[in-house]
Amino acid sequence: MTTHSLLLLPGDGIGPEVMAEVERLVAFFNKNGKVQFQLDTALIGGASIDQSGTPLTDETLGKARAAEAILFGAVGGPKWDKVAYAIRPEAGLLRLRKELDLFANLRPAICYAALAEASTLRREHVEGLDILILRELTGGTYFGEPKEIVTLETGEKRAVDTTVYTTHEIERIARVAFDLARKRRNKVHSAEKRNVMKTGVLWHEVMTATHAREAQDVELNHILADACAMQLVRNPKQFDVIVCDNLFGDMLSDEAAMLTGSIGMLPSASLGAPDPKTGKRRALYEPVHGSAPDIAGKGLANPIAAIASYGMALRYSCGLVREADLIEAAIAGTLARGLRTSDIMQPNMRKVGTAEMGKAILAEIEKLAS
Ligand code: IPM
Ligand code: MG
């Protein structure tokens, strides 16, 4: 039996609460005996700042490099509003993405049948929705230099962020987009702002060339990122894979999340390049929702995004497709039985907290697995 090594980084806010529900499922699989997970836990974000004055220690980074997959909770909160910008909680996550070169961020937005009414869009627009936002994660505005605030001679301040992309960075995310589309409905929309940004011009050029050279079997459409935001709420089902830069992907994925009913539903996978020897990719799995400080510690958070992220880890890092399918079916089944955390609460449904939702999903897994 293969043992899979997972590093848990619960982080801040609701992170530890939703991670506890993931651990509940891990314990079940371990007890069941068919697969074995070896867990390690480390600090990141505010929790790490509190202990060692930095949001990502070398120790955590070392564990992250060694793990087969990382399961991440959330970082940040008002408690750390005043820490220096360079060591704010979010910097820990950004550095982890960069150091591990996790350039491909997969954010699937799937609308479970039972939740079609929970979306702010009408049922016919979201029922059966299954789209994937592929966000470039280690370049663009997030990491470009200079990135600074300087004081001018007049005493006025001037802030700069720099958006940078190279051919190679666009090419490798394009390839991931085409590969993913081939396993889905074979359609890619590349979103950029070539009407305003030079990075958009290059993005469009490299997408077009990579497509012509390597992926003519896939349908490629170009769309301006603002139009894409509009079309996402106008007619989301026209999309299959949307590929875009780091900043547009941050925004479009939050928008796509709401189509599914709640941001509390969305998992994500951040993948590196395949290792030339083993073919394995470095990988970090995280719920798209943040640390939600307003509900942290109250047992109210929706654990589904974290549980679904664990499912993605099983599928993409551990090759455990059956177990991943089981988790997805159990989430759908639990929702169909009418259980709802408060973020997806609907009339005549049963409102439950974090742990109760986790236990119900586990019970559903046990039922389906037997
Ligand atoms: C996300 C988050 C992060 C980002 C924050 C927490 C730094 O919003 O993963 O979408 O902006 O990338
Ligand atoms: Mg975001």
Tab-separated table of C-alpha atoms and ligand atoms in Angstrom:
chain	number	residue	atom	x	y	z
A	1	MET	CA	0.000	0.000	0.000
A	2	THR	CA	1.341	3.453	-0.904
A	3	THR	CA	1.588	6.043	1.819
A	4	HIS	CA	0.809	9.579	0.710
A	5	SER	CA	2.457	12.439	2.582
A	6	LEU	CA	0.321	15.514	3.071
A	7	LEU	CA	1.365	18.762	4.711
A	8	LEU	CA	-1.460	20.641	6.409
A	9	LEU	CA	-1.143	24.412	6.648
A	10	PRO	CA	-4.348	25.447	8.431
A	11	GLY	CA	-3.273	29.091	8.823
A	12	ASP	CA	-5.634	31.702	10.237
A	13	GLY	CA	-9.296	32.570	10.698
A	14	ILE	CA	-11.607	29.777	9.608
A	15	GLY	CA	-8.600	27.868	8.182
A	16	PRO	CA	-8.110	25.588	11.222
A	17	GLU	CA	-11.861	24.925	11.506
A	18	VAL	CA	-12.328	23.790	7.915
A	19	MET	CA	-9.042	21.833	8.048
A	20	ALA	CA	-10.360	19.866	11.035
A	21	GLU	CA	-13.111	18.542	8.769
A	22	VAL	CA	-10.523	17.475	6.194
A	23	GLU	CA	-8.679	15.624	8.963
A	24	ARG	CA	-11.905	13.839	9.819
A	25	LEU	CA	-11.972	12.395	6.289
A	26	VAL	CA	-8.246	11.570	6.338
A	27	ALA	CA	-8.758	9.620	9.585
A	28	PHE	CA	-11.588	7.697	7.945
A	29	PHE	CA	-9.486	6.714	4.915
A	30	ASN	CA	-6.573	5.717	7.166
A	31	LYS	CA	-8.818	3.574	9.360
A	32	ASN	CA	-10.439	2.025	6.320
A	33	GLY	CA	-7.047	0.637	5.374
A	34	LYS	CA	-7.158	0.881	1.568
A	35	VAL	CA	-4.992	3.990	1.363
A	36	GLN	CA	-2.704	5.576	3.910
A	37	PHE	CA	-2.029	9.257	4.517
A	38	GLN	CA	0.818	10.536	6.606
A	39	LEU	CA	0.024	13.994	7.929
A	40	ASP	CA	2.334	16.749	9.038
A	41	THR	CA	1.226	20.208	10.133
A	42	ALA	CA	3.031	23.550	10.033
A	43	LEU	CA	2.325	27.196	10.681
A	44	ILE	CA	1.773	29.840	8.025
A	45	GLY	CA	0.424	33.380	7.870
A	46	GLY	CA	-0.578	35.197	11.048
A	47	ALA	CA	-0.200	32.059	13.160
A	48	SER	CA	3.424	31.882	12.046
A	49	ILE	CA	3.987	35.612	12.620
A	50	ASP	CA	2.758	35.196	16.194
A	51	GLN	CA	5.227	32.413	16.830
A	52	SER	CA	8.314	33.428	14.888
A	53	GLY	CA	7.792	36.916	13.480
A	54	THR	CA	7.537	35.770	9.868
A	55	PRO	CA	4.574	34.431	7.845
A	56	LEU	CA	6.639	31.603	6.317
A	57	THR	CA	9.606	30.046	8.124
A	58	ASP	CA	12.357	28.043	6.419
A	59	GLU	CA	11.106	25.076	8.393
A	60	THR	CA	7.599	25.318	6.880
A	61	LEU	CA	9.078	25.904	3.431
A	62	GLY	CA	11.275	22.809	3.824
A	63	LYS	CA	8.285	20.681	4.811
A	64	ALA	CA	6.342	22.109	1.856
A	65	ARG	CA	9.100	21.115	-0.564
A	66	ALA	CA	9.140	17.582	0.805
A	67	ALA	CA	5.387	16.934	0.834
A	68	GLU	CA	3.589	15.117	-1.951
A	69	ALA	CA	0.804	17.669	-1.618
A	70	ILE	CA	0.039	20.654	0.595
A	71	LEU	CA	-3.422	21.323	1.976
A	72	PHE	CA	-3.804	24.974	2.782
A	73	GLY	CA	-6.505	26.674	4.880
A	74	ALA	CA	-6.477	30.475	4.818
A	75	VAL	CA	-4.302	33.369	5.950
A	76	GLY	CA	-4.825	36.873	7.280
A	77	GLY	CA	-7.117	38.809	9.589
A	78	PRO	CA	-7.475	42.167	11.362
A	79	LYS	CA	-5.122	41.034	14.129
A	80	TRP	CA	-2.196	41.460	11.713
A	81	ASP	CA	-3.372	44.674	9.999
A	82	LYS	CA	-0.483	46.598	11.501
A	83	VAL	CA	2.427	44.275	10.743
A	84	ALA	CA	4.954	45.476	8.142
A	85	TYR	CA	3.824	44.937	4.530
A	86	ALA	CA	6.745	42.618	3.754
A	87	ILE	CA	5.803	40.189	6.511
A	88	ARG	CA	1.982	40.429	6.356
A	89	PRO	CA	0.218	37.027	6.502
A	90	GLU	CA	-0.569	36.982	2.752
A	91	ALA	CA	3.156	37.321	1.979
A	92	GLY	CA	3.624	33.805	3.365
A	93	LEU	CA	1.215	32.331	0.834
A	94	LEU	CA	2.610	34.380	-2.051
A	95	ARG	CA	6.164	33.340	-1.221
A	96	LEU	CA	5.136	29.709	-0.981
A	97	ARG	CA	3.533	29.899	-4.449
A	98	LYS	CA	6.643	31.551	-5.849
A	99	GLU	CA	9.266	29.365	-4.144
A	100	LEU	CA	7.534	26.162	-5.243
A	101	ASP	CA	6.867	27.664	-8.695
A	102	LEU	CA	3.163	26.792	-8.515
A	103	PHE	CA	2.326	28.666	-11.693
A	104	ALA	CA	-0.928	26.956	-12.678
A	105	ASN	CA	-3.926	27.662	-10.469
A	106	LEU	CA	-7.020	25.602	-11.297
A	107	ARG	CA	-10.257	27.034	-9.943
A	108	PRO	CA	-13.200	24.920	-11.010
A	109	ALA	CA	-16.659	26.448	-10.552
A	110	ILE	CA	-19.235	23.696	-10.433
A	111	CYS	CA	-22.848	24.322	-9.529
A	112	TYR	CA	-24.251	21.385	-7.602
A	113	ALA	CA	-27.838	20.654	-8.668
A	114	ALA	CA	-29.070	21.125	-5.105
A	115	LEU	CA	-27.601	24.636	-4.991
A	116	ALA	CA	-28.916	26.045	-8.261
A	117	GLU	CA	-31.367	28.171	-6.244
A	118	ALA	CA	-28.666	29.463	-3.876
A	119	SER	CA	-26.927	31.410	-6.626
A	120	THR	CA	-27.741	35.060	-7.105
A	121	LEU	CA	-28.285	34.231	-10.793
A	122	ARG	CA	-31.447	32.543	-12.029
A	123	ARG	CA	-31.467	28.738	-12.019
A	124	GLU	CA	-31.381	28.373	-15.817
A	125	HIS	CA	-28.067	30.260	-15.983
A	126	VAL	CA	-26.220	28.180	-13.391
A	127	GLU	CA	-27.832	24.744	-13.270
A	128	GLY	CA	-25.262	22.234	-14.504
A	129	LEU	CA	-22.530	24.869	-14.660
A	130	ASP	CA	-19.033	23.374	-14.869
A	131	ILE	CA	-16.313	25.838	-15.806
A	132	LEU	CA	-12.653	26.107	-14.922
A	133	ILE	CA	-10.740	29.296	-14.350
A	134	LEU	CA	-7.056	28.713	-14.966
A	135	ARG	CA	-5.118	31.506	-13.312
A	136	GLU	CA	-1.415	32.146	-13.891
A	137	LEU	CA	-0.127	32.297	-10.320
A	138	THR	CA	3.536	33.255	-10.107
A	139	GLY	CA	3.857	36.261	-12.429
A	140	GLY	CA	2.099	39.444	-13.452
A	141	THR	CA	1.114	42.279	-11.140
A	142	TYR	CA	1.576	40.176	-8.019
A	143	PHE	CA	5.324	39.779	-8.397
A	144	GLY	CA	6.504	42.404	-10.929
A	145	GLU	CA	9.190	44.889	-9.861
A	146	PRO	CA	9.280	47.729	-9.054
A	147	LYS	CA	6.517	47.428	-6.517
A	148	GLU	CA	6.733	50.376	-4.211
A	149	ILE	CA	5.396	53.575	-2.714
A	150	VAL	CA	7.832	56.478	-2.952
A	151	THR	CA	7.523	60.006	-1.661
A	152	LEU	CA	8.061	62.638	-4.349
A	153	GLU	CA	9.840	65.966	-3.893
A	154	THR	CA	6.466	67.657	-3.563
A	155	GLY	CA	5.740	65.473	-0.569
A	156	GLU	CA	3.085	63.662	-2.567
A	157	LYS	CA	3.337	59.880	-2.703
A	158	ARG	CA	3.527	57.708	-5.791
A	159	ALA	CA	2.606	54.018	-5.828
A	160	VAL	CA	3.762	51.566	-8.492
A	161	ASP	CA	2.847	47.993	-9.305
A	162	THR	CA	4.416	46.393	-12.346
A	163	THR	CA	2.821	43.779	-14.583
A	164	VAL	CA	5.410	41.547	-16.222
A	165	TYR	CA	5.113	38.447	-18.413
A	166	THR	CA	7.646	36.608	-20.529
A	167	THR	CA	6.937	34.334	-23.506
A	168	HIS	CA	7.868	31.254	-21.502
A	169	GLU	CA	5.487	32.092	-18.650
A	170	ILE	CA	2.556	32.524	-21.040
A	171	GLU	CA	3.458	29.445	-23.073
A	172	ARG	CA	3.500	27.098	-20.101
A	173	ILE	CA	0.110	28.263	-18.796
A	174	ALA	CA	-1.290	28.033	-22.350
A	175	ARG	CA	-0.211	24.384	-22.505
A	176	VAL	CA	-1.931	23.627	-19.208
A	177	ALA	CA	-5.100	25.306	-20.531
A	178	PHE	CA	-5.140	23.229	-23.726
A	179	ASP	CA	-4.361	20.006	-21.822
A	180	LEU	CA	-7.180	20.632	-19.363
A	181	ALA	CA	-9.626	21.523	-22.130
A	182	ARG	CA	-8.888	18.252	-23.927
A	183	LYS	CA	-10.192	16.364	-20.898
A	184	ARG	CA	-13.282	18.585	-20.720
A	185	ARG	CA	-15.308	20.218	-23.503
A	186	ASN	CA	-12.274	21.186	-25.568
A	187	LYS	CA	-12.794	24.945	-25.443
A	188	VAL	CA	-10.482	27.678	-24.124
A	189	HIS	CA	-11.179	31.381	-23.673
A	190	SER	CA	-8.034	33.434	-23.177
A	191	ALA	CA	-8.850	36.655	-21.307
A	192	GLU	CA	-6.549	39.690	-21.373
A	193	LYS	CA	-6.593	43.466	-21.940
A	194	ARG	CA	-4.598	43.770	-25.143
A	195	ASN	CA	-6.488	46.979	-25.914
A	196	VAL	CA	-4.724	48.686	-22.983
A	197	MET	CA	-1.825	46.573	-21.724
A	198	LYS	CA	1.403	45.419	-23.357
A	199	THR	CA	1.269	42.241	-21.307
A	200	GLY	CA	-2.149	41.698	-22.916
A	201	VAL	CA	-0.640	42.106	-26.392
A	202	LEU	CA	2.057	39.527	-25.653
A	203	TRP	CA	-0.405	37.222	-23.909
A	204	HIS	CA	-2.649	37.248	-27.007
A	205	GLU	CA	0.315	36.701	-29.330
A	206	VAL	CA	1.789	33.776	-27.379
A	207	MET	CA	-1.613	32.114	-26.831
A	208	THR	CA	-2.288	32.313	-30.566
A	209	ALA	CA	1.143	30.955	-31.520
A	210	THR	CA	1.089	28.116	-28.968
A	211	HIS	CA	-2.371	27.147	-30.131
A	212	ALA	CA	-1.330	27.145	-33.799
A	213	ARG	CA	1.779	25.094	-33.032
A	214	GLU	CA	0.521	22.608	-30.466
A	215	ALA	CA	-3.218	22.630	-29.970
A	216	GLN	CA	-5.210	23.060	-33.134
A	217	ASP	CA	-7.504	20.300	-31.920
A	218	VAL	CA	-8.753	22.655	-29.160
A	219	GLU	CA	-11.076	25.614	-29.801
A	220	LEU	CA	-9.366	28.862	-28.770
A	221	ASN	CA	-11.311	32.098	-28.273
A	222	HIS	CA	-9.864	35.459	-27.262
A	223	ILE	CA	-11.889	37.720	-25.011
A	224	LEU	CA	-11.115	41.011	-23.286
A	225	ALA	CA	-10.993	40.453	-19.542
A	226	ASP	CA	-13.684	43.051	-18.803
A	227	ALA	CA	-16.014	41.504	-21.373
A	228	CYS	CA	-15.249	38.132	-19.818
A	229	ALA	CA	-16.364	39.429	-16.409
A	230	MET	CA	-19.607	40.590	-18.023
A	231	GLN	CA	-20.210	37.363	-19.948
A	232	LEU	CA	-19.584	35.334	-16.788
A	233	VAL	CA	-22.755	36.736	-15.248
A	234	ARG	CA	-24.666	37.072	-18.540
A	235	ASN	CA	-24.216	33.542	-19.870
A	236	PRO	CA	-21.662	31.554	-17.834
A	237	LYS	CA	-22.384	28.231	-19.515
A	238	GLN	CA	-20.764	29.387	-22.772
A	239	PHE	CA	-17.372	28.877	-21.079
A	240	ASP	CA	-15.319	25.733	-20.500
A	241	VAL	CA	-11.745	26.778	-19.587
A	242	ILE	CA	-10.903	30.448	-19.051
A	243	VAL	CA	-7.172	31.156	-18.912
A	244	CYS	CA	-5.881	34.494	-17.681
A	245	ASP	CA	-3.122	36.298	-15.822
A	246	ASN	CA	-2.648	36.415	-12.074
A	247	LEU	CA	-4.657	39.560	-11.280
A	248	PHE	CA	-7.553	38.953	-13.697
A	249	GLY	CA	-7.689	35.372	-12.431
A	250	ASP	CA	-7.967	36.549	-8.839
A	251	MET	CA	-11.017	38.615	-9.733
A	252	LEU	CA	-12.699	36.359	-12.264
A	253	SER	CA	-12.455	33.380	-9.922
A	254	ASP	CA	-14.213	35.242	-7.101
A	255	GLU	CA	-16.916	36.162	-9.592
A	256	ALA	CA	-17.198	32.579	-10.849
A	257	ALA	CA	-17.406	31.379	-7.254
A	258	MET	CA	-20.616	33.276	-6.667
A	259	LEU	CA	-22.234	31.582	-9.659
A	260	THR	CA	-22.046	28.346	-7.703
A	261	GLY	CA	-23.967	29.741	-4.749
A	262	SER	CA	-21.175	30.722	-2.399
A	263	ILE	CA	-17.449	31.276	-2.328
A	264	GLY	CA	-17.509	28.720	0.488
A	265	MET	CA	-17.950	26.024	-2.175
A	266	LEU	CA	-14.876	26.558	-4.333
A	267	PRO	CA	-11.725	24.422	-4.148
A	268	SER	CA	-8.516	25.109	-6.030
A	269	ALA	CA	-5.278	23.438	-7.021
A	270	SER	CA	-1.982	25.222	-7.606
A	271	LEU	CA	0.402	23.091	-9.619
A	272	GLY	CA	4.040	23.335	-10.645
A	273	ALA	CA	5.727	21.894	-13.711
A	274	PRO	CA	5.986	18.092	-13.870
A	275	ASP	CA	9.276	16.745	-12.537
A	276	PRO	CA	11.273	15.513	-15.560
A	277	LYS	CA	12.157	12.269	-13.754
A	278	THR	CA	8.984	11.308	-11.902
A	279	GLY	CA	6.329	13.287	-13.803
A	280	LYS	CA	4.987	14.463	-10.421
A	281	ARG	CA	3.987	18.083	-9.954
A	282	ARG	CA	4.474	20.127	-6.782
A	283	ALA	CA	0.986	20.984	-5.603
A	284	LEU	CA	-0.909	23.077	-3.114
A	285	TYR	CA	-4.662	22.750	-2.623
A	286	GLU	CA	-6.685	25.528	-1.082
A	287	PRO	CA	-10.247	26.714	-0.708
A	288	VAL	CA	-10.751	29.928	-2.699
A	289	HIS	CA	-12.468	31.603	0.270
A	290	GLY	CA	-10.255	33.568	2.614
A	291	SER	CA	-9.885	33.516	6.376
A	292	ALA	CA	-13.350	35.078	6.989
A	293	PRO	CA	-12.381	36.703	10.326
A	294	ASP	CA	-15.992	37.786	10.924
A	295	ILE	CA	-17.113	34.182	11.466
A	296	ALA	CA	-13.820	32.640	12.600
A	297	GLY	CA	-13.949	30.489	15.719
A	298	LYS	CA	-17.751	30.281	15.678
A	299	GLY	CA	-18.115	26.904	13.992
A	300	LEU	CA	-20.170	28.459	11.183
A	301	ALA	CA	-17.774	28.194	8.227
A	302	ASN	CA	-18.617	26.048	5.240
A	303	PRO	CA	-16.022	23.220	5.086
A	304	ILE	CA	-17.029	22.117	1.560
A	305	ALA	CA	-14.360	24.107	-0.316
A	306	ALA	CA	-11.638	22.658	1.928
A	307	ILE	CA	-13.027	19.128	1.630
A	308	ALA	CA	-13.316	19.483	-2.152
A	309	SER	CA	-9.712	20.762	-2.215
A	310	TYR	CA	-8.669	17.552	-0.449
A	311	GLY	CA	-10.592	15.711	-3.172
A	312	MET	CA	-8.584	17.562	-5.810
A	313	ALA	CA	-5.354	16.543	-4.031
A	314	LEU	CA	-6.420	12.909	-4.182
A	315	ARG	CA	-7.194	13.242	-7.901
A	316	TYR	CA	-4.225	15.304	-9.106
A	317	SER	CA	-1.407	14.414	-6.684
A	318	CYS	CA	-2.174	10.969	-5.291
A	319	GLY	CA	-3.817	9.314	-8.306
A	320	LEU	CA	-6.755	8.289	-6.086
A	321	VAL	CA	-9.527	8.912	-8.582
A	322	ARG	CA	-12.042	6.595	-6.905
A	323	GLU	CA	-11.643	8.303	-3.533
A	324	ALA	CA	-11.864	11.733	-5.191
A	325	ASP	CA	-15.096	10.752	-6.955
A	326	LEU	CA	-16.393	9.455	-3.635
A	327	ILE	CA	-15.789	12.796	-1.937
A	328	GLU	CA	-17.528	14.718	-4.709
A	329	ALA	CA	-20.499	12.363	-4.673
A	330	ALA	CA	-20.709	12.680	-0.883
A	331	ILE	CA	-20.756	16.485	-1.079
A	332	ALA	CA	-23.531	16.372	-3.705
A	333	GLY	CA	-25.449	13.811	-1.641
A	334	THR	CA	-25.201	15.821	1.572
A	335	LEU	CA	-26.461	18.949	-0.196
A	336	ALA	CA	-29.277	16.963	-1.801
A	337	ARG	CA	-30.336	15.878	1.705
A	338	GLY	CA	-30.915	19.528	2.538
A	339	LEU	CA	-28.009	20.305	4.864
A	340	ARG	CA	-26.743	23.865	4.534
A	341	THR	CA	-24.167	26.021	6.276
A	342	SER	CA	-25.341	29.608	6.699
A	343	ASP	CA	-23.581	30.918	3.552
A	344	ILE	CA	-25.720	28.638	1.352
A	345	MET	CA	-28.839	28.558	3.528
A	346	GLN	CA	-32.131	28.352	1.623
A	347	PRO	CA	-35.775	28.176	2.733
A	348	ASN	CA	-36.853	24.810	4.211
A	349	MET	CA	-33.310	23.507	4.491
A	350	ARG	CA	-31.539	22.423	7.676
A	351	LYS	CA	-28.931	24.864	8.887
A	352	VAL	CA	-25.788	23.214	10.229
A	353	GLY	CA	-22.368	24.307	11.458
A	354	THR	CA	-18.890	23.383	10.249
A	355	ALA	CA	-18.492	20.135	12.204
A	356	GLU	CA	-21.999	18.913	11.499
A	357	MET	CA	-21.484	19.437	7.775
A	358	GLY	CA	-18.150	17.585	7.952
A	359	LYS	CA	-19.717	14.684	9.858
A	360	ALA	CA	-22.607	14.491	7.393
A	361	ILE	CA	-20.245	14.346	4.425
A	362	LEU	CA	-18.258	11.612	6.162
A	363	ALA	CA	-21.453	9.641	6.871
A	364	GLU	CA	-22.339	9.959	3.190
A	365	ILE	CA	-18.868	8.677	2.206
A	366	GLU	CA	-19.280	5.699	4.549
A	367	LYS	CA	-22.667	4.958	3.014
A	368	LEU	CA	-21.405	5.239	-0.576
A	369	ALA	CA	-18.234	3.245	0.143
A	370	SER	CA	-19.997	0.312	1.798
B	1	IPM	C1	-6.640	34.176	-3.576
B	1	IPM	C2	-6.467	35.222	-2.513
B	1	IPM	C3	-5.001	35.638	-2.447
B	1	IPM	C4	-4.638	36.264	-3.774
B	1	IPM	C5	-4.639	36.559	-1.271
B	1	IPM	C6	-5.014	35.968	0.058
B	1	IPM	C7	-3.195	36.939	-1.283
B	1	IPM	O1	-7.305	36.300	-2.766
B	1	IPM	O2	-5.995	33.117	-3.467
B	1	IPM	O3	-7.422	34.397	-4.499
B	1	IPM	O4	-4.890	37.462	-4.006
B	1	IPM	O5	-4.101	35.537	-4.618
B	2	MG	MG	-8.629	36.028	-4.398
